[in-house]
PDB file of C-alpha atoms in Angstrom:
ATOM      1  CA  MET A1185     -22.905 -20.858 -32.801  1.00  0.00           C
ATOM      2  CA  PRO A1186     -19.835 -23.034 -33.592  1.00  0.00           C
ATOM      3  CA  LEU A1187     -18.189 -24.879 -30.745  1.00  0.00           C
ATOM      4  CA  LEU A1188     -14.758 -23.682 -29.673  1.00  0.00           C
ATOM      5  CA  PRO A1189     -11.922 -26.171 -30.057  1.00  0.00           C
ATOM      6  CA  THR A1190     -11.161 -27.972 -26.802  1.00  0.00           C
ATOM      7  CA  ALA A1191      -7.664 -26.489 -26.557  1.00  0.00           C
ATOM      8  CA  ILE A1192      -9.008 -22.921 -26.804  1.00  0.00           C
ATOM      9  CA  MET A1193     -11.694 -23.633 -24.232  1.00  0.00           C
ATOM     10  CA  LEU A1194      -9.133 -25.042 -21.804  1.00  0.00           C
ATOM     11  CA  PHE A1195      -6.885 -22.022 -22.352  1.00  0.00           C
ATOM     12  CA  MET A1196      -9.752 -19.614 -21.596  1.00  0.00           C
ATOM     13  CA  VAL A1197     -10.747 -21.535 -18.466  1.00  0.00           C
ATOM     14  CA  GLY A1198      -7.137 -21.472 -17.257  1.00  0.00           C
ATOM     15  CA  LEU A1199      -6.829 -17.767 -17.973  1.00  0.00           C
ATOM     16  CA  LEU A1200      -9.969 -16.937 -16.014  1.00  0.00           C
ATOM     17  CA  ALA A1201      -8.812 -19.104 -13.122  1.00  0.00           C
ATOM     18  CA  ALA A1202      -5.509 -17.216 -12.994  1.00  0.00           C
ATOM     19  CA  LEU A1203      -7.151 -13.806 -12.649  1.00  0.00           C
ATOM     20  CA  PRO A1204      -7.487 -12.467  -9.076  1.00  0.00           C
ATOM     21  CA  ALA A1205     -11.039 -12.601  -7.744  1.00  0.00           C
ATOM     22  CA  ARG A1206     -12.664  -9.190  -7.305  1.00  0.00           C
ATOM     23  CA  ALA A1207     -14.260  -9.592  -3.912  1.00  0.00           C
ATOM     24  CA  GLY A1208     -16.568  -6.832  -2.658  1.00  0.00           C
ATOM     25  CA  PRO A1209     -16.667  -5.233   0.809  1.00  0.00           C
ATOM     26  CA  GLU A1210     -19.392  -7.579   2.050  1.00  0.00           C
ATOM     27  CA  SER A1211     -17.299 -10.639   1.179  1.00  0.00           C
ATOM     28  CA  PHE A1212     -15.160 -10.346   4.303  1.00  0.00           C
ATOM     29  CA  THR A1213     -16.025 -11.184   7.888  1.00  0.00           C
ATOM     30  CA  ALA A1214     -15.154  -8.865  10.743  1.00  0.00           C
ATOM     31  CA  GLU A1215     -12.647 -11.463  11.915  1.00  0.00           C
ATOM     32  CA  GLU A1216     -10.879 -11.458   8.527  1.00  0.00           C
ATOM     33  CA  LEU A1217     -10.674  -7.681   8.492  1.00  0.00           C
ATOM     34  CA  ILE A1218      -9.361  -7.450  12.044  1.00  0.00           C
ATOM     35  CA  GLU A1219      -6.760 -10.140  11.364  1.00  0.00           C
ATOM     36  CA  GLY A1220      -5.701  -8.380   8.162  1.00  0.00           C
ATOM     37  CA  PHE A1221      -5.425  -5.069   9.998  1.00  0.00           C
ATOM     38  CA  ASN A1222      -3.353  -6.530  12.813  1.00  0.00           C
ATOM     39  CA  ASN A1223      -1.043  -8.412  10.469  1.00  0.00           C
ATOM     40  CA  THR A1224      -0.283  -5.397   8.277  1.00  0.00           C
ATOM     41  CA  VAL A1225      -0.338  -2.489  10.743  1.00  0.00           C
ATOM     42  CA  PHE A1226       1.531  -4.179  13.599  1.00  0.00           C
ATOM     43  CA  GLY A1227       4.575  -5.379  11.724  1.00  0.00           C
ATOM     44  CA  LEU A1228       7.278  -4.426   9.270  1.00  0.00           C
ATOM     45  CA  GLU A1229       8.473  -6.373   6.240  1.00  0.00           C
ATOM     46  CA  TYR A1230      12.076  -5.265   6.699  1.00  0.00           C
ATOM     47  CA  ARG A1231      12.596  -4.847  10.423  1.00  0.00           C
ATOM     48  CA  ALA A1232      15.056  -1.971  10.672  1.00  0.00           C
ATOM     49  CA  TRP A1233      13.224  -0.403  13.614  1.00  0.00           C
ATOM     50  CA  SER A1234      13.008  -1.570  17.220  1.00  0.00           C
ATOM     51  CA  TRP A1235       9.743  -0.612  18.934  1.00  0.00           C
ATOM     52  CA  GLN A1236       8.031   1.010  15.959  1.00  0.00           C
ATOM     53  CA  PRO A1237       6.806  -2.101  14.086  1.00  0.00           C
ATOM     54  CA  TYR A1238       4.447  -2.883  16.939  1.00  0.00           C
ATOM     55  CA  LEU A1239       2.749   0.511  17.149  1.00  0.00           C
ATOM     56  CA  VAL A1240       0.255   2.203  14.822  1.00  0.00           C
ATOM     57  CA  LYS A1241       1.913   4.293  12.112  1.00  0.00           C
ATOM     58  CA  LYS A1242      -0.190   6.810  10.151  1.00  0.00           C
ATOM     59  CA  TYR A1243      -0.170  10.391   8.936  1.00  0.00           C
ATOM     60  CA  VAL A1244      -1.990  12.904  11.108  1.00  0.00           C
ATOM     61  CA  THR A1245      -0.869  15.820   8.921  1.00  0.00           C
ATOM     62  CA  PRO A1246      -1.891  16.305   5.282  1.00  0.00           C
ATOM     63  CA  VAL A1247      -0.053  14.055   2.821  1.00  0.00           C
ATOM     64  CA  ARG A1248       1.598  15.908  -0.040  1.00  0.00           C
ATOM     65  CA  PHE A1249       3.060  13.816  -2.853  1.00  0.00           C
ATOM     66  CA  ARG A1250       5.832  14.726  -5.254  1.00  0.00           C
ATOM     67  CA  ILE A1251       6.685  12.541  -8.255  1.00  0.00           C
ATOM     68  CA  HIS A1252      10.322  12.365  -9.399  1.00  0.00           C
ATOM     69  CA  SER A1253      10.326  10.921 -12.926  1.00  0.00           C
ATOM     70  CA  LEU A1254      13.785   9.406 -13.503  1.00  0.00           C
ATOM     71  CA  SER A1255      12.878   6.595 -15.910  1.00  0.00           C
ATOM     72  CA  ARG A1256      13.032   6.586 -19.703  1.00  0.00           C
ATOM     73  CA  ARG A1257       9.244   6.224 -19.879  1.00  0.00           C
ATOM     74  CA  ASN A1258       7.173   8.982 -18.334  1.00  0.00           C
ATOM     75  CA  ARG A1259       4.748   7.376 -15.884  1.00  0.00           C
ATOM     76  CA  THR A1260       3.525  10.604 -14.307  1.00  0.00           C
ATOM     77  CA  ALA A1261      -0.046  10.487 -15.672  1.00  0.00           C
ATOM     78  CA  ALA A1262      -0.659   6.958 -14.360  1.00  0.00           C
ATOM     79  CA  ILE A1263       0.728   7.841 -10.933  1.00  0.00           C
ATOM     80  CA  GLU A1264      -1.275  11.050 -10.690  1.00  0.00           C
ATOM     81  CA  SER A1265      -4.433   9.119 -11.606  1.00  0.00           C
ATOM     82  CA  PHE A1266      -3.868   6.622  -8.792  1.00  0.00           C
ATOM     83  CA  LEU A1267      -3.016   9.308  -6.236  1.00  0.00           C
ATOM     84  CA  ALA A1268      -6.179  11.221  -7.153  1.00  0.00           C
ATOM     85  CA  GLU A1269      -8.248   8.166  -6.128  1.00  0.00           C
ATOM     86  CA  LEU A1270      -6.923   8.080  -2.566  1.00  0.00           C
ATOM     87  CA  PRO A1271      -9.028  10.849  -0.916  1.00  0.00           C
ATOM     88  CA  ARG A1272     -12.174   9.385  -2.463  1.00  0.00           C
ATOM     89  CA  LYS A1273     -11.391   5.857  -1.320  1.00  0.00           C
ATOM     90  CA  ILE A1274     -10.013   6.914   2.086  1.00  0.00           C
ATOM     91  CA  PRO A1275     -12.242   9.894   3.006  1.00  0.00           C
ATOM     92  CA  ALA A1276     -10.384  10.686   6.243  1.00  0.00           C
ATOM     93  CA  LEU A1277      -7.079  11.039   4.378  1.00  0.00           C
ATOM     94  CA  ASP A1278      -6.074  14.540   3.279  1.00  0.00           C
ATOM     95  CA  ALA A1279      -3.812  13.728   0.319  1.00  0.00           C
ATOM     96  CA  ARG A1280      -2.915  15.406  -2.962  1.00  0.00           C
ATOM     97  CA  LEU A1281       0.042  16.368  -5.123  1.00  0.00           C
ATOM     98  CA  ALA A1282       2.248  19.063  -3.643  1.00  0.00           C
ATOM     99  CA  ALA A1283       1.862  22.395  -5.404  1.00  0.00           C
ATOM    100  CA  PRO A1284       4.945  24.010  -6.965  1.00  0.00           C
ATOM    101  CA  GLY A1285       7.059  25.362  -4.138  1.00  0.00           C
ATOM    102  CA  GLU A1286       5.089  23.417  -1.512  1.00  0.00           C
ATOM    103  CA  GLU A1287       7.002  20.995   0.690  1.00  0.00           C
ATOM    104  CA  ALA A1288       6.263  17.330   0.023  1.00  0.00           C
ATOM    105  CA  ASN A1289       6.258  14.682   2.750  1.00  0.00           C
ATOM    106  CA  PHE A1290       5.760  11.681   0.433  1.00  0.00           C
ATOM    107  CA  ASN A1291       8.254  11.451  -2.428  1.00  0.00           C
ATOM    108  CA  ILE A1292       7.827   8.914  -5.247  1.00  0.00           C
ATOM    109  CA  PHE A1293      10.893   8.134  -7.354  1.00  0.00           C
ATOM    110  CA  VAL A1294      10.186   6.377 -10.667  1.00  0.00           C
ATOM    111  CA  VAL A1295      13.287   4.643 -12.035  1.00  0.00           C
ATOM    112  CA  ASP A1296      14.454   2.016 -14.457  1.00  0.00           C
ATOM    113  CA  ARG A1297      15.963  -1.076 -12.878  1.00  0.00           C
ATOM    114  CA  ALA A1298      19.475   0.098 -13.785  1.00  0.00           C
ATOM    115  CA  GLY A1299      18.999   3.145 -11.564  1.00  0.00           C
ATOM    116  CA  TYR A1300      17.262   1.408  -8.660  1.00  0.00           C
ATOM    117  CA  LEU A1301      20.247   0.805  -6.368  1.00  0.00           C
ATOM    118  CA  ALA A1302      21.730   4.269  -6.888  1.00  0.00           C
ATOM    119  CA  THR A1303      18.376   5.926  -6.168  1.00  0.00           C
ATOM    120  CA  VAL A1304      17.794   3.902  -3.015  1.00  0.00           C
ATOM    121  CA  ARG A1305      21.262   4.703  -1.731  1.00  0.00           C
ATOM    122  CA  GLY A1306      21.362   8.336  -2.794  1.00  0.00           C
ATOM    123  CA  GLU A1307      17.789   9.564  -2.391  1.00  0.00           C
ATOM    124  CA  ILE A1308      16.230   7.278   0.214  1.00  0.00           C
ATOM    125  CA  TYR A1309      19.008   6.486   2.706  1.00  0.00           C
ATOM    126  CA  ALA A1310      21.857   8.879   1.777  1.00  0.00           C
ATOM    127  CA  ASP A1311      24.159   5.923   2.400  1.00  0.00           C
ATOM    128  CA  GLU A1312      26.350   4.442  -0.336  1.00  0.00           C
ATOM    129  CA  THR A1313      26.477   1.104   1.488  1.00  0.00           C
ATOM    130  CA  ALA A1314      22.708   0.744   2.034  1.00  0.00           C
ATOM    131  CA  GLU A1315      20.994  -2.410   0.803  1.00  0.00           C
ATOM    132  CA  ALA A1316      18.087  -2.234  -1.644  1.00  0.00           C
ATOM    133  CA  PRO A1317      15.942  -5.313  -1.002  1.00  0.00           C
ATOM    134  CA  GLY A1318      12.924  -6.252  -3.086  1.00  0.00           C
ATOM    135  CA  ARG A1319      11.704  -5.270  -6.541  1.00  0.00           C
ATOM    136  CA  CYS A1320      10.673  -1.838  -5.246  1.00  0.00           C
ATOM    137  CA  LEU A1321      10.483  -0.321  -1.778  1.00  0.00           C
ATOM    138  CA  VAL A1322       9.216   2.393   0.521  1.00  0.00           C
ATOM    139  CA  ARG A1323      10.837   3.977   3.551  1.00  0.00           C
ATOM    140  CA  VAL A1324       8.639   5.448   6.275  1.00  0.00           C
ATOM    141  CA  GLU A1325       9.923   7.809   8.939  1.00  0.00           C
ATOM    142  CA  SER A1326       7.647   7.694  11.954  1.00  0.00           C
ATOM    143  CA  GLY A1327       7.444   8.362  15.657  1.00  0.00           C
ATOM    144  CA  ARG A1328       4.838   8.156  18.363  1.00  0.00           C
ATOM    145  CA  LYS A1329       3.086  11.232  16.960  1.00  0.00           C
ATOM    146  CA  GLY A1330       2.716   9.845  13.459  1.00  0.00           C
ATOM    147  CA  ILE A1331       4.479   9.506  10.128  1.00  0.00           C
ATOM    148  CA  THR A1332       6.680  12.474   9.264  1.00  0.00           C
ATOM    149  CA  GLY A1333       7.710  11.361   5.777  1.00  0.00           C
ATOM    150  CA  SER A1334       7.691   8.537   3.230  1.00  0.00           C
ATOM    151  CA  SER A1335       9.795   7.846   0.151  1.00  0.00           C
ATOM    152  CA  ALA A1336       8.969   5.165  -2.428  1.00  0.00           C
ATOM    153  CA  VAL A1337      11.033   3.820  -5.328  1.00  0.00           C
ATOM    154  CA  ILE A1338       8.976   2.362  -8.195  1.00  0.00           C
ATOM    155  CA  VAL A1339      10.542   0.442 -11.095  1.00  0.00           C
ATOM    156  CA  SER A1340       9.147   1.445 -14.489  1.00  0.00           C
ATOM    157  CA  ASP A1341      10.787  -0.794 -17.096  1.00  0.00           C
ATOM    158  CA  GLU A1342      10.017  -4.355 -15.993  1.00  0.00           C
ATOM    159  CA  GLY A1343       6.473  -4.647 -17.302  1.00  0.00           C
ATOM    160  CA  GLU A1344       3.064  -3.153 -16.633  1.00  0.00           C
ATOM    161  CA  PHE A1345       2.145  -5.585 -13.873  1.00  0.00           C
ATOM    162  CA  LEU A1346       5.246  -4.894 -11.775  1.00  0.00           C
ATOM    163  CA  PHE A1347       4.960  -1.138 -12.267  1.00  0.00           C
ATOM    164  CA  ARG A1348       1.304  -1.076 -11.217  1.00  0.00           C
ATOM    165  CA  ARG A1349       1.829  -3.546  -8.376  1.00  0.00           C
ATOM    166  CA  CYS A1350       4.789  -1.570  -7.018  1.00  0.00           C
ATOM    167  CA  LEU A1351       2.916   1.713  -7.302  1.00  0.00           C
ATOM    168  CA  VAL A1352      -0.129   0.515  -5.381  1.00  0.00           C
ATOM    169  CA  GLU A1353       1.678  -1.509  -2.727  1.00  0.00           C
ATOM    170  CA  GLU A1354       4.458   0.945  -1.928  1.00  0.00           C
ATOM    171  CA  VAL A1355       2.228   4.023  -1.810  1.00  0.00           C
ATOM    172  CA  LEU A1356      -0.284   2.268   0.443  1.00  0.00           C
ATOM    173  CA  GLN A1357       2.450   0.898   2.692  1.00  0.00           C
ATOM    174  CA  GLY A1358       3.918   4.388   2.871  1.00  0.00           C
ATOM    175  CA  LEU A1359       0.645   5.468   4.503  1.00  0.00           C
ATOM    176  CA  GLY A1360       1.172   3.079   7.419  1.00  0.00           C
ATOM    177  CA  PRO A1361       0.395  -0.645   6.953  1.00  0.00           C
ATOM    178  CA  MET A1362       4.026  -1.702   6.525  1.00  0.00           C
ATOM    179  CA  ASN A1363       3.863  -5.491   6.795  1.00  0.00           C
ATOM    180  CA  ASP A1364       3.157  -8.208   4.221  1.00  0.00           C
ATOM    181  CA  ASP A1365       1.301 -11.424   5.032  1.00  0.00           C
ATOM    182  CA  PRO A1366       1.046 -14.447   2.682  1.00  0.00           C
ATOM    183  CA  ARG A1367      -2.388 -15.322   4.095  1.00  0.00           C
ATOM    184  CA  LEU A1368      -4.007 -12.142   2.735  1.00  0.00           C
ATOM    185  CA  THR A1369      -5.299 -13.489  -0.567  1.00  0.00           C
ATOM    186  CA  HIS A1370      -7.359 -10.376  -1.379  1.00  0.00           C
ATOM    187  CA  SER A1371      -4.570  -7.894  -0.699  1.00  0.00           C
ATOM    188  CA  VAL A1372      -1.523  -6.292  -2.307  1.00  0.00           C
ATOM    189  CA  PHE A1373       0.103  -6.667   1.133  1.00  0.00           C
ATOM    190  CA  ASN A1374       1.061 -10.191   0.115  1.00  0.00           C
ATOM    191  CA  ASP A1375       4.043 -10.797  -2.145  1.00  0.00           C
ATOM    192  CA  THR A1376       2.518 -14.014  -3.495  1.00  0.00           C
ATOM    193  CA  SER A1377      -0.788 -12.462  -4.632  1.00  0.00           C
ATOM    194  CA  ARG A1378      -1.441 -11.301  -8.204  1.00  0.00           C
ATOM    195  CA  HIS A1379      -3.278  -8.108  -7.320  1.00  0.00           C
ATOM    196  CA  SER A1380      -2.105  -4.866  -8.878  1.00  0.00           C
ATOM    197  CA  ARG A1381      -4.978  -2.597  -7.857  1.00  0.00           C
ATOM    198  CA  PHE A1382      -6.378  -1.036  -4.695  1.00  0.00           C
ATOM    199  CA  THR A1383      -8.609  -3.938  -3.678  1.00  0.00           C
ATOM    200  CA  ALA A1384     -11.782  -3.631  -1.618  1.00  0.00           C
ATOM    201  CA  PHE A1385     -10.061  -5.517   1.210  1.00  0.00           C
ATOM    202  CA  ASP A1386      -7.176  -3.044   1.271  1.00  0.00           C
ATOM    203  CA  GLN A1387      -9.548  -0.089   1.049  1.00  0.00           C
ATOM    204  CA  ILE A1388     -11.242  -1.316   4.220  1.00  0.00           C
ATOM    205  CA  LEU A1389      -7.881  -1.762   5.988  1.00  0.00           C
ATOM    206  CA  LEU A1390      -6.804   1.783   5.088  1.00  0.00           C
ATOM    207  CA  ASN A1391     -10.166   3.180   6.190  1.00  0.00           C
ATOM    208  CA  MET A1392      -9.741   1.342   9.479  1.00  0.00           C
ATOM    209  CA  LEU A1393      -6.260   2.806   9.928  1.00  0.00           C
ATOM    210  CA  TYR A1394      -7.416   6.354   9.137  1.00  0.00           C
ATOM    211  CA  ASP A1395     -10.429   6.162  11.414  1.00  0.00           C
ATOM    212  CA  PRO A1396     -10.004   9.024  13.942  1.00  0.00           C
ATOM    213  CA  ARG A1397     -10.313   6.537  16.810  1.00  0.00           C
ATOM    214  CA  VAL A1398      -7.028   4.973  15.669  1.00  0.00           C
ATOM    215  CA  ARG A1399      -4.127   7.113  16.882  1.00  0.00           C
ATOM    216  CA  PRO A1400      -0.407   6.895  16.114  1.00  0.00           C
ATOM    217  CA  GLY A1401       1.536   5.019  18.728  1.00  0.00           C
ATOM    218  CA  MET A1402      -1.393   2.840  19.831  1.00  0.00           C
ATOM    219  CA  THR A1403      -0.626  -0.778  20.605  1.00  0.00           C
ATOM    220  CA  ARG A1404      -2.529  -3.844  19.476  1.00  0.00           C
ATOM    221  CA  SER A1405      -3.976  -4.380  22.941  1.00  0.00           C
ATOM    222  CA  GLU A1406      -5.194  -0.763  23.123  1.00  0.00           C
ATOM    223  CA  LEU A1407      -7.008  -1.095  19.802  1.00  0.00           C
ATOM    224  CA  GLU A1408      -8.415  -4.578  20.301  1.00  0.00           C
ATOM    225  CA  PRO A1409     -11.756  -3.575  21.935  1.00  0.00           C
ATOM    226  CA  LEU A1410     -12.378  -0.889  19.279  1.00  0.00           C
ATOM    227  CA  LEU A1411     -11.615  -2.858  16.124  1.00  0.00           C
ATOM    228  CA  PRO A1412     -14.974  -4.646  15.629  1.00  0.00           C
ATOM    229  CA  VAL A1413     -16.817  -1.316  15.421  1.00  0.00           C
ATOM    230  CA  ILE A1414     -14.040   0.326  13.415  1.00  0.00           C
ATOM    231  CA  ALA A1415     -14.100  -2.556  10.908  1.00  0.00           C
ATOM    232  CA  ARG A1416     -17.882  -2.304  10.574  1.00  0.00           C
ATOM    233  CA  ASP A1417     -17.768   1.437   9.971  1.00  0.00           C
ATOM    234  CA  ALA A1418     -14.864   1.187   7.516  1.00  0.00           C
ATOM    235  CA  ARG A1419     -16.658  -1.441   5.444  1.00  0.00           C
ATOM    236  CA  ARG A1420     -19.643   0.885   5.103  1.00  0.00           C
ATOM    237  CA  ARG A1421     -17.392   3.589   3.654  1.00  0.00           C
ATOM    238  CA  VAL A1422     -16.101   1.327   0.877  1.00  0.00           C
ATOM    239  CA  GLN A1423     -18.300   1.078  -2.215  1.00  0.00           C
TER     240      GLN A1423
END
């Protein structure tokens, strides 16, 4: 077998090094999972709320998605494929597309960048002066009894990585873990990571959040004694 030129070999090594590691469920310690849970669930990237960032936010009613395709490219099939994975990967989550005529409580707007600001102002906040931070976003409406609605805006025309990254991160954050943390190297809840898929680490965090022992409105101190067992059980549910 002929030897590869040195330049090609170096390029391949660099390419492999740049790819995110695919860590499995057993790769993480209980301490890492608990820290990741606390840093994503008890916080908010854009702090527009007062008390709510520091309480558990989750759906306790079925989640019904509706996709609003407003971009030049139709992304509906890719979004539907991702949404169909959620009940399998988070067994306690009752989630599916809303049927025709059925009310949706999680709306996903797919736009080109040129329509991003207008969609955020018109569809998400109904406020012509609202800011639209970030490359994509999600708004969650929540109270002490749980999330009542979520609305995400996903940008379609700035490359496959950004589209996929926005889709995964904003939909998952719309289910409750609203904060980002730069220390979470195996998570999409980290704006510096290169993940664009539903990682094993994030699957465990979402299974922890949707464990029935975790209730909306709980504080970090209330959950602290339960989290080691919840983390253990959630890891077992992730394959």
